[in-house]
Short mmCIF file of C-alpha atoms (C1' of nucleotides) in Angstrom, two decimals:
data_model
loop_
_atom_site.label_atom_id
_atom_site.label_comp_id
_atom_site.label_asym_id
_atom_site.label_seq_id
_atom_site.Cartn_x
_atom_site.Cartn_y
_atom_site.Cartn_z
CA MET J 660 81.12 -46.05 -67.23
CA LYS J 661 79.07 -45.33 -70.57
CA SER J 662 75.46 -46.35 -70.73
CA GLN J 663 74.99 -50.00 -71.08
CA PRO J 664 75.93 -51.28 -74.43
CA ARG J 665 72.91 -52.31 -76.76
CA THR J 666 73.84 -55.57 -78.23
CA HIS J 667 75.22 -58.68 -76.76
CA LYS J 668 78.71 -58.59 -78.58
CA GLY J 669 78.87 -55.06 -77.24
CA GLN J 670 78.59 -56.55 -73.64
CA ALA J 671 81.03 -58.92 -74.43
CA THR J 672 83.44 -56.75 -75.59
CA GLN J 673 82.97 -54.12 -72.54
CA ALA J 674 83.29 -57.19 -70.28
CA LYS J 675 86.57 -58.42 -72.03
CA LEU J 676 88.15 -54.81 -71.68
CA LEU J 677 87.16 -54.45 -67.91
CA HIS J 678 88.59 -57.91 -67.26
CA THR J 679 91.77 -57.33 -69.21
CA ALA J 680 92.03 -53.99 -67.43
CA LEU J 681 91.83 -55.35 -63.95
CA GLU J 682 94.31 -58.18 -64.86
CA CYS J 683 96.65 -55.52 -65.96
CA PHE J 684 96.09 -53.44 -62.99
CA ALA J 685 97.03 -56.48 -60.69
CA ALA J 686 99.84 -57.66 -62.96
CA GLN J 687 101.71 -54.12 -63.80
CA GLY J 688 100.31 -51.68 -61.56
CA TYR J 689 98.87 -48.29 -62.19
CA ARG J 690 101.46 -46.58 -64.13
CA ALA J 691 102.24 -49.48 -66.46
CA SER J 692 98.72 -50.27 -67.43
CA SER J 693 98.01 -47.49 -69.83
CA MET J 694 94.95 -47.31 -71.79
CA ARG J 695 96.95 -48.13 -74.82
CA VAL J 696 98.10 -51.31 -73.21
CA ILE J 697 94.83 -52.14 -71.66
CA ALA J 698 93.16 -51.70 -75.09
CA ALA J 699 95.94 -53.63 -76.94
CA ARG J 700 95.71 -56.60 -74.52
CA ALA J 701 91.87 -56.53 -75.17
CA GLY J 702 92.67 -56.82 -78.64
CA VAL J 703 90.53 -53.66 -79.34
CA SER J 704 91.44 -50.16 -80.47
CA LEU J 705 92.45 -47.43 -78.25
CA SER J 706 89.59 -45.30 -78.84
CA HIS J 707 87.06 -48.07 -78.51
CA ALA J 708 87.95 -48.54 -75.00
CA TYR J 709 86.77 -44.99 -74.39
CA TYR J 710 83.60 -46.03 -75.88
CA TYR J 711 82.78 -48.00 -72.93
CA PHE J 712 84.66 -46.28 -70.35
CA GLN J 713 84.37 -42.66 -69.80
CA SER J 714 87.92 -42.32 -68.65
CA LYS J 715 90.62 -44.41 -66.86
CA GLU J 716 89.46 -43.33 -63.38
CA ASP J 717 86.37 -44.87 -64.47
CA ILE J 718 88.04 -48.14 -64.56
CA VAL J 719 89.67 -47.62 -61.34
CA ALA J 720 86.23 -46.87 -59.90
CA GLN J 721 85.37 -50.51 -61.24
CA LEU J 722 88.55 -51.96 -59.29
CA LEU J 723 87.74 -50.05 -56.26
CA LEU J 724 84.11 -51.40 -56.42
CA ASN J 725 85.51 -55.06 -56.91
CA LEU J 726 88.09 -54.71 -54.23
CA ARG J 727 85.37 -53.39 -51.63
CA THR J 728 82.59 -56.29 -52.57
CA GLU J 729 85.83 -58.74 -51.86
CA GLN J 730 86.51 -57.28 -48.69
CA LEU J 731 82.78 -57.67 -47.69
CA GLN J 732 82.74 -61.32 -48.69
CA LYS J 733 86.09 -61.94 -46.96
CA CYS J 734 84.73 -60.42 -43.24
CA VAL J 735 81.19 -60.44 -43.37
CA ALA J 736 81.33 -64.14 -41.48
CA HIS J 737 83.59 -62.77 -38.74
CA LEU J 738 81.39 -59.85 -38.10
CA ASP J 739 78.43 -62.36 -36.69
CA GLU J 740 80.46 -63.98 -34.38
CA GLY J 741 79.89 -61.87 -31.06
CA ASN J 742 83.29 -60.66 -30.68
CA THR J 743 83.61 -57.22 -29.17
CA LEU J 744 83.48 -53.99 -31.14
CA GLU J 745 87.12 -53.36 -30.92
CA SER J 746 87.51 -56.77 -32.85
CA ASN J 747 85.17 -56.12 -35.55
CA ILE J 748 86.61 -52.85 -36.45
CA ARG J 749 90.17 -54.62 -36.46
CA VAL J 750 88.47 -57.63 -38.92
CA VAL J 751 87.35 -54.75 -41.37
CA TYR J 752 90.47 -53.29 -41.53
CA ASP J 753 92.47 -56.37 -41.74
CA ALA J 754 90.26 -57.37 -44.75
CA ALA J 755 91.01 -53.98 -46.33
CA LEU J 756 94.68 -54.27 -46.22
CA GLU J 757 94.68 -57.88 -47.02
CA VAL J 758 92.24 -57.03 -50.39
CA MET J 759 94.06 -53.72 -51.15
CA GLU J 760 97.78 -54.19 -50.38
CA PRO J 761 98.54 -55.14 -54.14
CA TYR J 762 96.98 -51.78 -55.25
CA HIS J 763 98.77 -49.65 -53.11
CA ASP J 764 99.93 -47.66 -56.00
CA PHE J 765 96.23 -46.79 -57.14
CA GLY J 766 95.88 -45.16 -53.57
CA PRO J 767 95.63 -41.51 -54.84
CA THR J 768 93.41 -42.36 -57.45
CA PHE J 769 91.28 -44.52 -55.58
CA LEU J 770 91.04 -41.22 -53.13
CA LYS J 771 90.16 -39.09 -56.29
CA VAL J 772 87.24 -41.51 -57.07
CA LEU J 773 85.97 -41.60 -53.49
CA LEU J 774 85.97 -37.92 -52.82
CA SER J 775 84.58 -36.49 -55.87
CA ARG J 776 81.59 -38.47 -55.05
CA GLU J 777 79.27 -39.17 -58.04
CA ALA J 778 76.72 -41.84 -59.27
CA ALA J 779 79.21 -44.19 -59.77
CA ASN J 780 80.36 -44.32 -56.40
CA GLU J 781 77.40 -44.48 -54.41
CA GLU J 782 77.70 -47.98 -54.64
CA ILE J 783 81.00 -48.28 -53.39
CA ALA J 784 79.89 -45.80 -50.62
CA HIS J 785 77.07 -48.30 -49.93
CA ILE J 786 79.33 -51.30 -49.47
CA GLU J 787 81.61 -49.39 -46.99
CA LEU J 788 78.47 -48.22 -45.02
CA SER J 789 76.95 -51.51 -44.79
CA LEU J 790 80.61 -52.95 -43.84
CA TRP J 791 80.50 -50.90 -40.74
CA GLU J 792 76.63 -51.39 -40.01
CA LYS J 793 77.64 -55.13 -39.72
CA ALA J 794 80.66 -54.58 -37.85
CA VAL J 795 78.56 -52.55 -35.35
CA ALA J 796 75.24 -54.68 -35.16
CA GLY J 797 77.55 -57.90 -34.79
CA SER J 798 79.31 -56.77 -31.84
CA ARG J 799 78.95 -57.81 -28.40
CA PRO J 800 78.22 -56.04 -26.08
CA LEU J 801 76.47 -53.93 -28.06
CA PRO J 802 77.62 -50.25 -27.96
CA PRO J 803 75.31 -47.86 -26.19
CA LEU J 804 71.65 -47.61 -27.69
CA GLY J 805 71.83 -43.93 -27.95
CA ILE J 806 74.66 -43.84 -30.67
CA ARG J 807 73.90 -47.33 -32.08
CA ARG J 808 72.29 -46.20 -35.34
CA ASP J 809 74.85 -43.43 -36.25
CA LEU J 810 78.19 -45.23 -34.99
CA PRO J 811 78.34 -47.07 -38.34
CA ARG J 812 78.54 -43.79 -40.39
CA PHE J 813 80.81 -42.25 -37.93
CA LEU J 814 83.21 -45.37 -38.42
CA TRP J 815 82.77 -44.96 -42.04
CA LEU J 816 84.11 -41.64 -42.09
CA LEU J 817 86.72 -42.39 -39.79
CA SER J 818 87.85 -45.03 -42.00
CA ASN J 819 87.98 -42.76 -44.74
CA GLN J 820 90.54 -40.85 -42.94
CA VAL J 821 92.59 -43.96 -42.51
CA PHE J 822 92.24 -44.90 -45.91
CA THR J 823 93.84 -41.60 -46.76
CA ALA J 824 96.56 -42.14 -44.73
CA TRP J 825 97.27 -45.32 -46.17
CA ALA J 826 96.99 -44.16 -49.75
CA TYR J 827 99.85 -41.93 -49.16
CA ASP J 828 101.71 -43.81 -46.92
CA ASN J 829 105.29 -44.62 -48.33
CA SER J 830 106.78 -46.25 -45.07
CA LYS J 831 108.27 -49.56 -45.69
CA ASP J 832 105.39 -52.08 -45.91
CA HIS J 833 102.97 -49.06 -45.23
CA ARG J 834 103.90 -49.71 -41.57
CA ARG J 835 102.79 -46.25 -40.38
CA SER J 836 99.07 -47.12 -41.92
CA LYS J 837 98.88 -50.32 -40.49
CA LEU J 838 99.88 -49.16 -37.02
CA LEU J 839 97.21 -46.58 -37.17
CA MET J 840 94.40 -49.01 -38.07
CA LYS J 841 95.72 -51.05 -35.07
CA ASN J 842 95.39 -48.24 -32.80
CA THR J 843 92.32 -46.91 -34.14
CA ALA J 844 90.28 -49.87 -33.17
CA PRO J 845 90.57 -49.76 -29.34
CA VAL J 846 90.46 -46.19 -29.20
CA VAL J 847 87.13 -46.02 -30.83
CA ALA J 848 86.02 -48.58 -28.88
CA LYS J 849 86.55 -46.92 -25.86
CA PHE J 850 84.71 -44.00 -27.01
CA ALA J 851 81.83 -45.97 -27.98
CA VAL J 852 81.54 -47.14 -24.39
CA LEU J 853 82.26 -43.44 -22.80
CA CYS J 854 79.02 -42.55 -25.17
CA ARG J 855 77.12 -43.59 -21.99
CA LEU J 856 78.26 -40.45 -20.58
CA PRO J 857 75.92 -37.62 -21.35
CA VAL J 858 78.68 -35.34 -22.00
CA VAL J 859 80.61 -37.47 -24.43
CA ARG J 860 77.51 -38.39 -25.95
CA SER J 861 76.74 -34.91 -26.96
CA LEU J 862 80.32 -34.59 -28.38
CA PHE J 863 79.42 -37.38 -30.53
CA GLU J 864 76.13 -35.65 -31.61
CA ASP J 865 78.14 -32.41 -32.26
CA VAL J 866 80.65 -34.13 -34.82
CA LEU J 867 78.09 -36.08 -36.83
CA SER J 868 76.19 -33.09 -37.11
CA LEU J 869 79.14 -31.56 -38.34
CA LEU J 870 79.82 -33.99 -40.90
CA ASP J 871 76.44 -33.55 -42.19
CA SER J 872 76.92 -29.82 -42.73
CA GLY J 873 75.61 -29.18 -45.98
CA LYS J 874 74.01 -32.29 -46.43
CA ASP J 875 70.74 -30.58 -47.66
CA ILE J 876 72.38 -27.72 -50.00
CA HIS J 877 71.14 -28.08 -53.44
CA ASP J 878 73.23 -26.64 -56.07
CA GLU J 879 70.69 -25.65 -58.58
CA PRO J 880 67.72 -24.65 -56.64
CA ALA J 881 66.26 -23.30 -59.70
CA SER J 882 62.62 -25.04 -59.11
CA GLY J 883 60.75 -23.68 -56.11
CA ASP J 884 60.26 -27.29 -54.65
CA HIS J 885 62.05 -26.98 -51.47
CA LYS J 886 62.59 -30.75 -49.78
CA SER J 887 65.76 -30.07 -47.60
CA ALA J 888 63.79 -30.72 -44.18
CA ALA J 889 65.72 -32.13 -41.32
CA ALA J 890 67.67 -35.15 -41.95
CA ARG J 891 68.86 -36.20 -38.62
CA ALA J 892 65.85 -36.26 -36.35
CA SER J 893 65.88 -37.03 -32.69
CA MET V 772 112.30 -26.58 -56.82
CA LYS V 773 115.71 -27.60 -57.92
CA SER V 774 118.80 -26.82 -56.13
CA GLN V 775 119.56 -23.16 -56.06
CA PRO V 776 121.14 -21.72 -59.27
CA ARG V 777 124.72 -20.69 -59.09
CA THR V 778 124.73 -17.55 -60.59
CA HIS V 779 122.83 -14.26 -60.25
CA LYS V 780 121.19 -14.35 -63.68
CA GLY V 781 120.25 -18.06 -62.87
CA GLN V 782 118.52 -16.42 -59.95
CA ALA V 783 116.63 -13.93 -61.79
CA THR V 784 115.38 -16.23 -64.56
CA GLN V 785 114.12 -18.83 -61.86
CA ALA V 786 112.11 -15.89 -59.86
CA LYS V 787 111.02 -14.66 -63.23
CA LEU V 788 109.62 -17.89 -64.24
CA LEU V 789 108.13 -18.37 -60.51
CA HIS V 790 106.54 -14.97 -60.82
CA THR V 791 104.94 -15.84 -64.27
CA ALA V 792 103.80 -18.88 -63.21
CA LEU V 793 101.78 -17.64 -60.51
CA GLU V 794 100.37 -14.79 -62.63
CA CYS V 795 99.16 -17.56 -64.83
CA PHE V 796 97.79 -19.38 -61.99
CA ALA V 797 95.74 -16.67 -60.75
CA ALA V 798 94.58 -15.22 -64.34
CA GLN V 799 94.14 -18.53 -66.11
CA GLY V 800 93.50 -20.94 -63.32
CA TYR V 801 95.15 -24.56 -63.02
CA ARG V 802 94.31 -26.46 -66.23
CA ALA V 803 94.93 -23.61 -68.59
CA SER V 804 98.26 -22.62 -67.13
CA SER V 805 100.43 -25.50 -68.68
CA MET V 806 103.97 -25.70 -68.38
CA ARG V 807 104.29 -24.65 -72.02
CA VAL V 808 102.00 -21.40 -71.42
CA ILE V 809 104.00 -20.57 -68.39
CA ALA V 810 107.48 -21.23 -70.16
CA ALA V 811 106.30 -19.05 -73.07
CA ARG V 812 105.10 -16.14 -71.09
CA ALA V 813 108.16 -16.22 -69.12
CA GLY V 814 110.12 -15.87 -72.57
CA VAL V 815 111.79 -19.28 -71.92
CA SER V 816 111.95 -22.63 -73.31
CA LEU V 817 109.71 -25.32 -72.06
CA SER V 818 112.50 -27.61 -71.15
CA HIS V 819 114.18 -24.65 -69.17
CA ALA V 820 111.36 -24.59 -66.86
CA TYR V 821 112.39 -28.08 -65.79
CA TYR V 822 115.80 -26.78 -65.07
CA TYR V 823 114.61 -25.00 -62.37
CA PHE V 824 111.58 -26.59 -61.12
CA GLN V 825 111.34 -30.47 -60.90
CA SER V 826 107.48 -30.79 -61.89
CA LYS V 827 104.40 -28.70 -62.15
CA GLU V 828 103.47 -29.63 -58.87
CA ASP V 829 106.70 -28.24 -57.31
CA ILE V 830 105.24 -24.81 -58.70
CA VAL V 831 101.99 -25.52 -57.23
CA ALA V 832 103.78 -25.97 -53.81
CA GLN V 833 105.23 -22.87 -54.09
CA LEU V 834 101.82 -21.11 -54.69
CA LEU V 835 100.55 -22.84 -51.76
CA LEU V 836 103.19 -21.84 -49.68
CA ASN V 837 102.85 -18.01 -50.84
CA LEU V 838 99.05 -18.49 -49.77
CA ARG V 839 99.72 -20.00 -46.30
CA THR V 840 102.02 -16.73 -45.76
CA GLU V 841 99.41 -14.32 -47.08
CA GLN V 842 96.88 -16.21 -44.56
CA LEU V 843 99.12 -15.98 -41.76
CA GLN V 844 99.61 -12.30 -42.47
CA LYS V 845 96.20 -11.55 -42.81
CA CYS V 846 94.91 -12.95 -39.57
CA VAL V 847 97.82 -12.88 -37.26
CA ALA V 848 96.64 -9.24 -35.77
CA HIS V 849 93.64 -10.56 -35.06
CA LEU V 850 94.63 -13.46 -33.02
CA ASP V 851 96.26 -11.38 -30.39
CA GLU V 852 93.13 -9.15 -29.50
CA GLY V 853 91.75 -11.83 -26.60
CA ASN V 854 88.93 -13.17 -28.52
CA THR V 855 87.38 -16.63 -27.56
CA LEU V 856 88.83 -19.57 -28.92
CA GLU V 857 85.99 -20.07 -31.32
CA SER V 858 86.54 -16.70 -32.68
CA ASN V 859 90.03 -17.52 -33.40
CA ILE V 860 89.22 -20.56 -35.25
CA ARG V 861 86.99 -18.57 -37.23
CA VAL V 862 89.46 -16.10 -37.90
CA VAL V 863 91.71 -18.63 -39.27
CA TYR V 864 89.33 -20.46 -41.68
CA ASP V 865 87.93 -17.27 -42.94
CA ALA V 866 91.48 -15.88 -43.62
CA ALA V 867 92.08 -19.31 -45.49
CA LEU V 868 89.04 -18.74 -47.45
CA GLU V 869 89.59 -15.24 -48.61
CA VAL V 870 93.30 -16.25 -49.62
CA MET V 871 92.43 -19.46 -51.60
CA GLU V 872 88.86 -18.98 -53.11
CA PRO V 873 90.24 -17.98 -56.33
CA TYR V 874 92.47 -21.23 -56.36
CA HIS V 875 89.73 -23.59 -55.64
CA ASP V 876 90.67 -25.70 -58.79
CA PHE V 877 93.87 -26.19 -57.60
CA GLY V 878 92.32 -28.22 -54.62
CA PRO V 879 93.47 -31.89 -55.57
CA THR V 880 96.84 -30.71 -56.49
CA PHE V 881 97.13 -28.91 -53.27
CA LEU V 882 96.17 -32.06 -51.49
CA LYS V 883 98.35 -33.94 -53.14
CA VAL V 884 101.37 -31.73 -52.19
CA LEU V 885 100.16 -31.48 -48.27
CA LEU V 886 99.64 -35.36 -48.09
CA SER V 887 102.67 -36.73 -49.74
CA ARG V 888 104.98 -34.64 -47.19
CA GLU V 889 108.43 -34.05 -48.55
CA ALA V 890 111.39 -31.78 -47.69
CA ALA V 891 109.68 -28.45 -49.23
CA ASN V 892 106.33 -28.91 -47.66
CA GLU V 893 107.82 -28.97 -44.36
CA GLU V 894 107.97 -24.95 -44.61
CA ILE V 895 104.01 -25.07 -45.58
CA ALA V 896 103.06 -27.41 -42.68
CA HIS V 897 105.52 -24.95 -40.26
CA ILE V 898 103.41 -22.29 -41.09
CA GLU V 899 99.87 -23.93 -40.75
CA LEU V 900 101.17 -25.17 -37.32
CA SER V 901 102.04 -21.74 -36.14
CA LEU V 902 98.70 -20.26 -37.33
CA TRP V 903 96.95 -22.84 -34.70
CA GLU V 904 99.72 -21.75 -32.22
CA LYS V 905 98.78 -18.43 -32.49
CA ALA V 906 94.99 -19.04 -32.42
CA VAL V 907 95.35 -21.15 -29.13
CA ALA V 908 97.89 -18.84 -27.34
CA GLY V 909 95.80 -15.75 -28.10
CA SER V 910 92.38 -16.67 -26.98
CA ARG V 911 90.99 -15.80 -23.87
CA PRO V 912 89.76 -17.74 -21.68
CA LEU V 913 92.79 -19.83 -22.33
CA PRO V 914 92.11 -23.38 -23.11
CA PRO V 915 92.61 -26.02 -19.97
CA LEU V 916 96.43 -26.39 -19.17
CA GLY V 917 96.30 -29.78 -19.84
CA ILE V 918 95.78 -29.52 -23.53
CA ARG V 919 97.00 -26.22 -24.19
CA ARG V 920 100.19 -27.69 -25.89
CA ASP V 921 98.60 -30.04 -27.86
CA LEU V 922 95.64 -28.25 -28.91
CA PRO V 923 97.20 -26.54 -31.95
CA ARG V 924 98.32 -29.81 -33.68
CA PHE V 925 94.93 -31.12 -33.13
CA LEU V 926 93.37 -27.75 -34.78
CA TRP V 927 96.09 -28.40 -37.44
CA LEU V 928 95.01 -32.20 -38.30
CA LEU V 929 91.45 -31.23 -38.23
CA SER V 930 92.12 -28.30 -40.33
CA ASN V 931 93.47 -30.64 -43.23
CA GLN V 932 90.32 -32.55 -43.02
CA VAL V 933 88.31 -29.24 -43.50
CA PHE V 934 90.66 -28.29 -46.22
CA THR V 935 90.10 -31.73 -48.13
CA ALA V 936 86.47 -31.09 -47.82
CA TRP V 937 86.91 -27.82 -49.39
CA ALA V 938 89.05 -29.21 -52.24
CA TYR V 939 86.54 -31.54 -53.20
CA ASP V 940 83.34 -29.26 -53.07
CA ASN V 941 81.66 -28.92 -55.98
CA SER V 942 78.63 -27.17 -54.32
CA LYS V 943 77.78 -23.70 -55.56
CA ASP V 944 80.10 -21.13 -54.24
CA HIS V 945 81.52 -24.02 -51.75
CA ARG V 946 78.69 -23.67 -49.51
CA ARG V 947 79.04 -26.91 -48.06
CA SER V 948 82.55 -26.64 -47.08
CA LYS V 949 82.12 -23.10 -45.81
CA LEU V 950 79.46 -24.26 -43.37
CA LEU V 951 81.49 -26.98 -42.22
CA MET V 952 84.36 -24.68 -41.50
CA LYS V 953 81.54 -22.45 -39.64
CA ASN V 954 80.25 -25.08 -37.47
CA THR V 955 83.50 -26.48 -36.54
CA ALA V 956 84.58 -23.80 -34.50
CA PRO V 957 81.87 -23.77 -31.72
CA VAL V 958 82.26 -27.79 -31.51
CA VAL V 959 85.95 -27.59 -31.15
CA ALA V 960 85.88 -24.88 -28.57
CA LYS V 961 82.99 -26.75 -26.83
CA PHE V 962 85.36 -29.71 -26.88
CA ALA V 963 88.16 -27.97 -25.26
CA VAL V 964 86.22 -26.77 -22.62
CA LEU V 965 85.04 -30.12 -21.76
CA CYS V 966 88.56 -31.39 -21.83
CA ARG V 967 88.87 -30.25 -18.10
CA LEU V 968 86.61 -33.42 -17.81
CA PRO V 969 89.20 -36.06 -17.12
CA VAL V 970 87.14 -38.48 -19.31
CA VAL V 971 87.02 -36.08 -22.22
CA ARG V 972 90.72 -35.28 -21.76
CA SER V 973 91.92 -39.07 -21.69
CA LEU V 974 89.67 -39.24 -25.09
CA PHE V 975 91.75 -36.29 -26.33
CA GLU V 976 95.20 -37.81 -25.55
CA ASP V 977 93.90 -41.02 -27.10
CA VAL V 978 93.02 -39.26 -30.34
CA LEU V 979 96.50 -37.26 -30.49
CA SER V 980 98.88 -40.46 -29.99
CA LEU V 981 96.62 -42.03 -32.65
CA LEU V 982 97.65 -39.20 -34.88
CA ASP V 983 101.50 -39.87 -34.04
CA SER V 984 101.22 -43.28 -35.00
CA GLY V 985 104.34 -44.35 -36.67
CA LYS V 986 105.91 -41.21 -36.18
CA ASP V 987 109.12 -42.86 -35.09
CA ILE V 988 109.55 -45.26 -37.95
CA HIS V 989 112.18 -44.88 -40.07
CA ASP V 990 112.17 -46.29 -43.64
CA GLU V 991 115.67 -47.19 -44.02
CA PRO V 992 117.05 -48.41 -40.91
CA ALA V 993 120.18 -49.68 -42.30
CA SER V 994 122.45 -47.64 -39.85
CA GLY V 995 122.59 -48.85 -36.09
CA ASP V 996 121.82 -45.47 -34.91
CA HIS V 997 118.36 -45.80 -33.42
CA LYS V 998 117.37 -42.49 -31.97
CA SER V 999 113.24 -42.68 -31.96
CA ALA V 1000 112.65 -42.44 -28.40
CA ALA V 1001 109.41 -41.39 -27.08
CA ALA V 1002 108.56 -38.16 -28.78
CA ARG V 1003 105.56 -36.87 -26.70
CA ALA V 1004 106.62 -37.36 -23.27
CA SER V 1005 104.07 -36.22 -20.63
"C1'" DT M 683 66.82 -57.41 -101.53
"C1'" DC M 684 68.17 -52.84 -100.56
"C1'" DA M 685 68.17 -48.74 -98.16
"C1'" DA M 686 68.06 -46.18 -93.74
"C1'" DG M 687 69.28 -46.19 -89.43
"C1'" DT M 688 71.65 -47.12 -85.46
"C1'" DT M 689 75.63 -49.26 -83.02
"C1'" DT M 690 80.47 -50.20 -82.75
"C1'" DT M 691 85.11 -49.60 -84.16
"C1'" DT M 692 88.76 -47.34 -85.69
"C1'" DG M 693 92.73 -43.97 -87.15
"C1'" DA M 694 94.87 -39.80 -86.16
"C1'" DA M 695 95.26 -35.88 -83.90
"C1'" DC M 696 95.76 -32.60 -79.71
"C1'" DG M 697 97.92 -30.98 -75.77
"C1'" DC M 698 99.28 -32.33 -71.57
"C1'" DG M 699 103.59 -33.24 -68.01
"C1'" DT M 700 108.36 -34.91 -68.38
"C1'" DT M 701 113.21 -36.32 -70.06
"C1'" DC M 702 117.77 -36.01 -72.68
"C1'" DA M 703 121.45 -35.44 -75.38
"C1'" DA M 704 123.45 -31.79 -77.07
"C1'" DA M 705 124.54 -26.93 -78.00
"C1'" DT M 706 125.32 -22.28 -76.02
"C1'" DA M 707 127.31 -19.16 -72.65
"C1'" DA M 708 129.82 -18.22 -68.12
"C1'" DT M 709 133.87 -18.91 -65.47
"C1'" DG M 710 138.17 -19.65 -63.51
"C1'" DG M 711 143.05 -21.45 -63.49
"C1'" DG M 712 147.41 -21.65 -66.17
"C1'" DC B 1001 144.52 -15.18 -73.44
"C1'" DC B 1002 142.85 -19.83 -73.94
"C1'" DC B 1003 141.21 -23.86 -72.59
"C1'" DA B 1004 138.78 -26.80 -69.31
"C1'" DT B 1005 135.19 -27.12 -66.53
"C1'" DT B 1006 130.43 -25.92 -65.24
"C1'" DA B 1007 126.21 -23.46 -65.71
"C1'" DT B 1008 122.39 -22.58 -68.58
"C1'" DT B 1009 119.49 -23.28 -72.37
"C1'" DT B 1010 117.32 -25.39 -76.08
"C1'" DG B 1011 114.74 -28.71 -79.71
"C1'" DA B 1012 113.08 -32.94 -80.37
"C1'" DA B 1013 111.26 -36.29 -78.78
"C1'" DC B 1014 108.02 -40.05 -75.59
"C1'" DG B 1015 104.20 -41.68 -73.78
"C1'" DC B 1016 100.32 -40.75 -71.35
"C1'" DG B 1017 94.86 -39.64 -71.10
"C1'" DT B 1018 91.46 -37.81 -74.19
"C1'" DT B 1019 88.41 -36.55 -78.33
"C1'" DC B 1020 86.54 -36.58 -83.10
"C1'" DA B 1021 85.08 -37.48 -87.55
"C1'" DA B 1022 84.46 -40.84 -90.30
"C1'" DA B 1023 84.44 -46.01 -91.34
"C1'" DA B 1024 82.65 -50.50 -90.56
"C1'" DA B 1025 79.17 -53.87 -89.26
"C1'" DC B 1026 74.89 -54.74 -87.58
"C1'" DT B 1027 69.70 -54.10 -87.32
"C1'" DT B 1028 65.31 -53.45 -89.26
"C1'" DG B 1029 61.40 -52.21 -92.11
"C1'" DA B 1030 59.63 -51.89 -97.00
#
DNA sequence: TCAAGTTTTTGAACGCGTTCAAATAATGGG
DNA sequence: CCCATTATTTGAACGCGTTCAAAAACTTGA
């Protein structure tokens, strides 16, 4: 998404473009929704689409953001009913499936958007994380105190793996990745409970600190200002 | 890769094409090595390249296969010296880095090749798995008997995650993913030792059976011949 | 109102991966 | 040897994502 348009008409055009694109995406799928088609259906020249969106991937990122928002709305109510963690995990996955199923052929592009993290994707990441936060906070019994704070991050990273499997799953009706989601929930719930044991808990922490590897590495440390610090304290 | 060429000259042309492509890949990187450039440098028309290779991705798959082979050769000797599992894991990762560093911009395409598993990729998967088998079998002390058989598969799947991180790592010199590799080794080694405990061991088995989810799902079960069976017996 | 500046919109082009029908070369049986 | 068949090779094209210089429309200050 390019920097905000200056005028009202500009904003309207951008909105129409985005709206048309999402319509095409839903109706024709990824391949058939070329930039030319989108621009034409929005009554706009091809190159003008690039005035408002840096790339096609950019529009797909918007789609993904919308889908995540929809997913959040769909399941936020169910996450607060005092169900088990296992049940909550399934709620999140089921909502994801429900919302994203029509867009399965966007999978690889979604993945690209998620993996090459940039400014625009932060919003998506924030929604995903808050989903798992609610899943944890609303579960009864609550997971062990020691992991309660970090469990959402763990579930989030795990869900990215599951999402990867879904994106490239070409089995009929994506049965393979659906089964993966179904089986993931109880295993994770069991794991959470076992984290009461110090041995298991220390493994959990090892894995988490692994995932934070290089979090504090700044690419261009030209200025002498060092601010890395210890991100994950006690 | 299309079905084998029928004549000797055909094989020679295919070989030259592949050879030229790999040269271009090494010298100019992914983007600059267009099919047109490769074909031209091989002294062959553009469309002819498609007679021998179904797609550009197909050639990249060959590159990945070569790199994995090179990686295997590079570290197979070190894996048999009776070092610790941790040390062996690092040997495998270090060899991967050494071999693949010049091809970092192929990362996303490599990933696509690996994730959309098809016939051609089985060979790559086989090499990767055998790498981890050697890493486990050659380590002293040997990991607990109960996980010794399945640990290689676990390490393999884990390495795919690490590989994903590397592929999309745009920190300077890929420091982030390098750090991830370095930190992964001791954590996994510790995990392997802890698998002596029944609790941890049962978690290990849960995770593994998760990864096998849907292994026995056949896409086109038109014929009545059911052969799924139990893949992972005691 | 007019001119200067900025924002919006366009048409034409580039190079890419890929496809295809048709031309050429090699092969093998009568 | 010649012809039918098969294998190899080509040129031309398609649609794609993306870029760019320049036109058009709009805004604003004098």
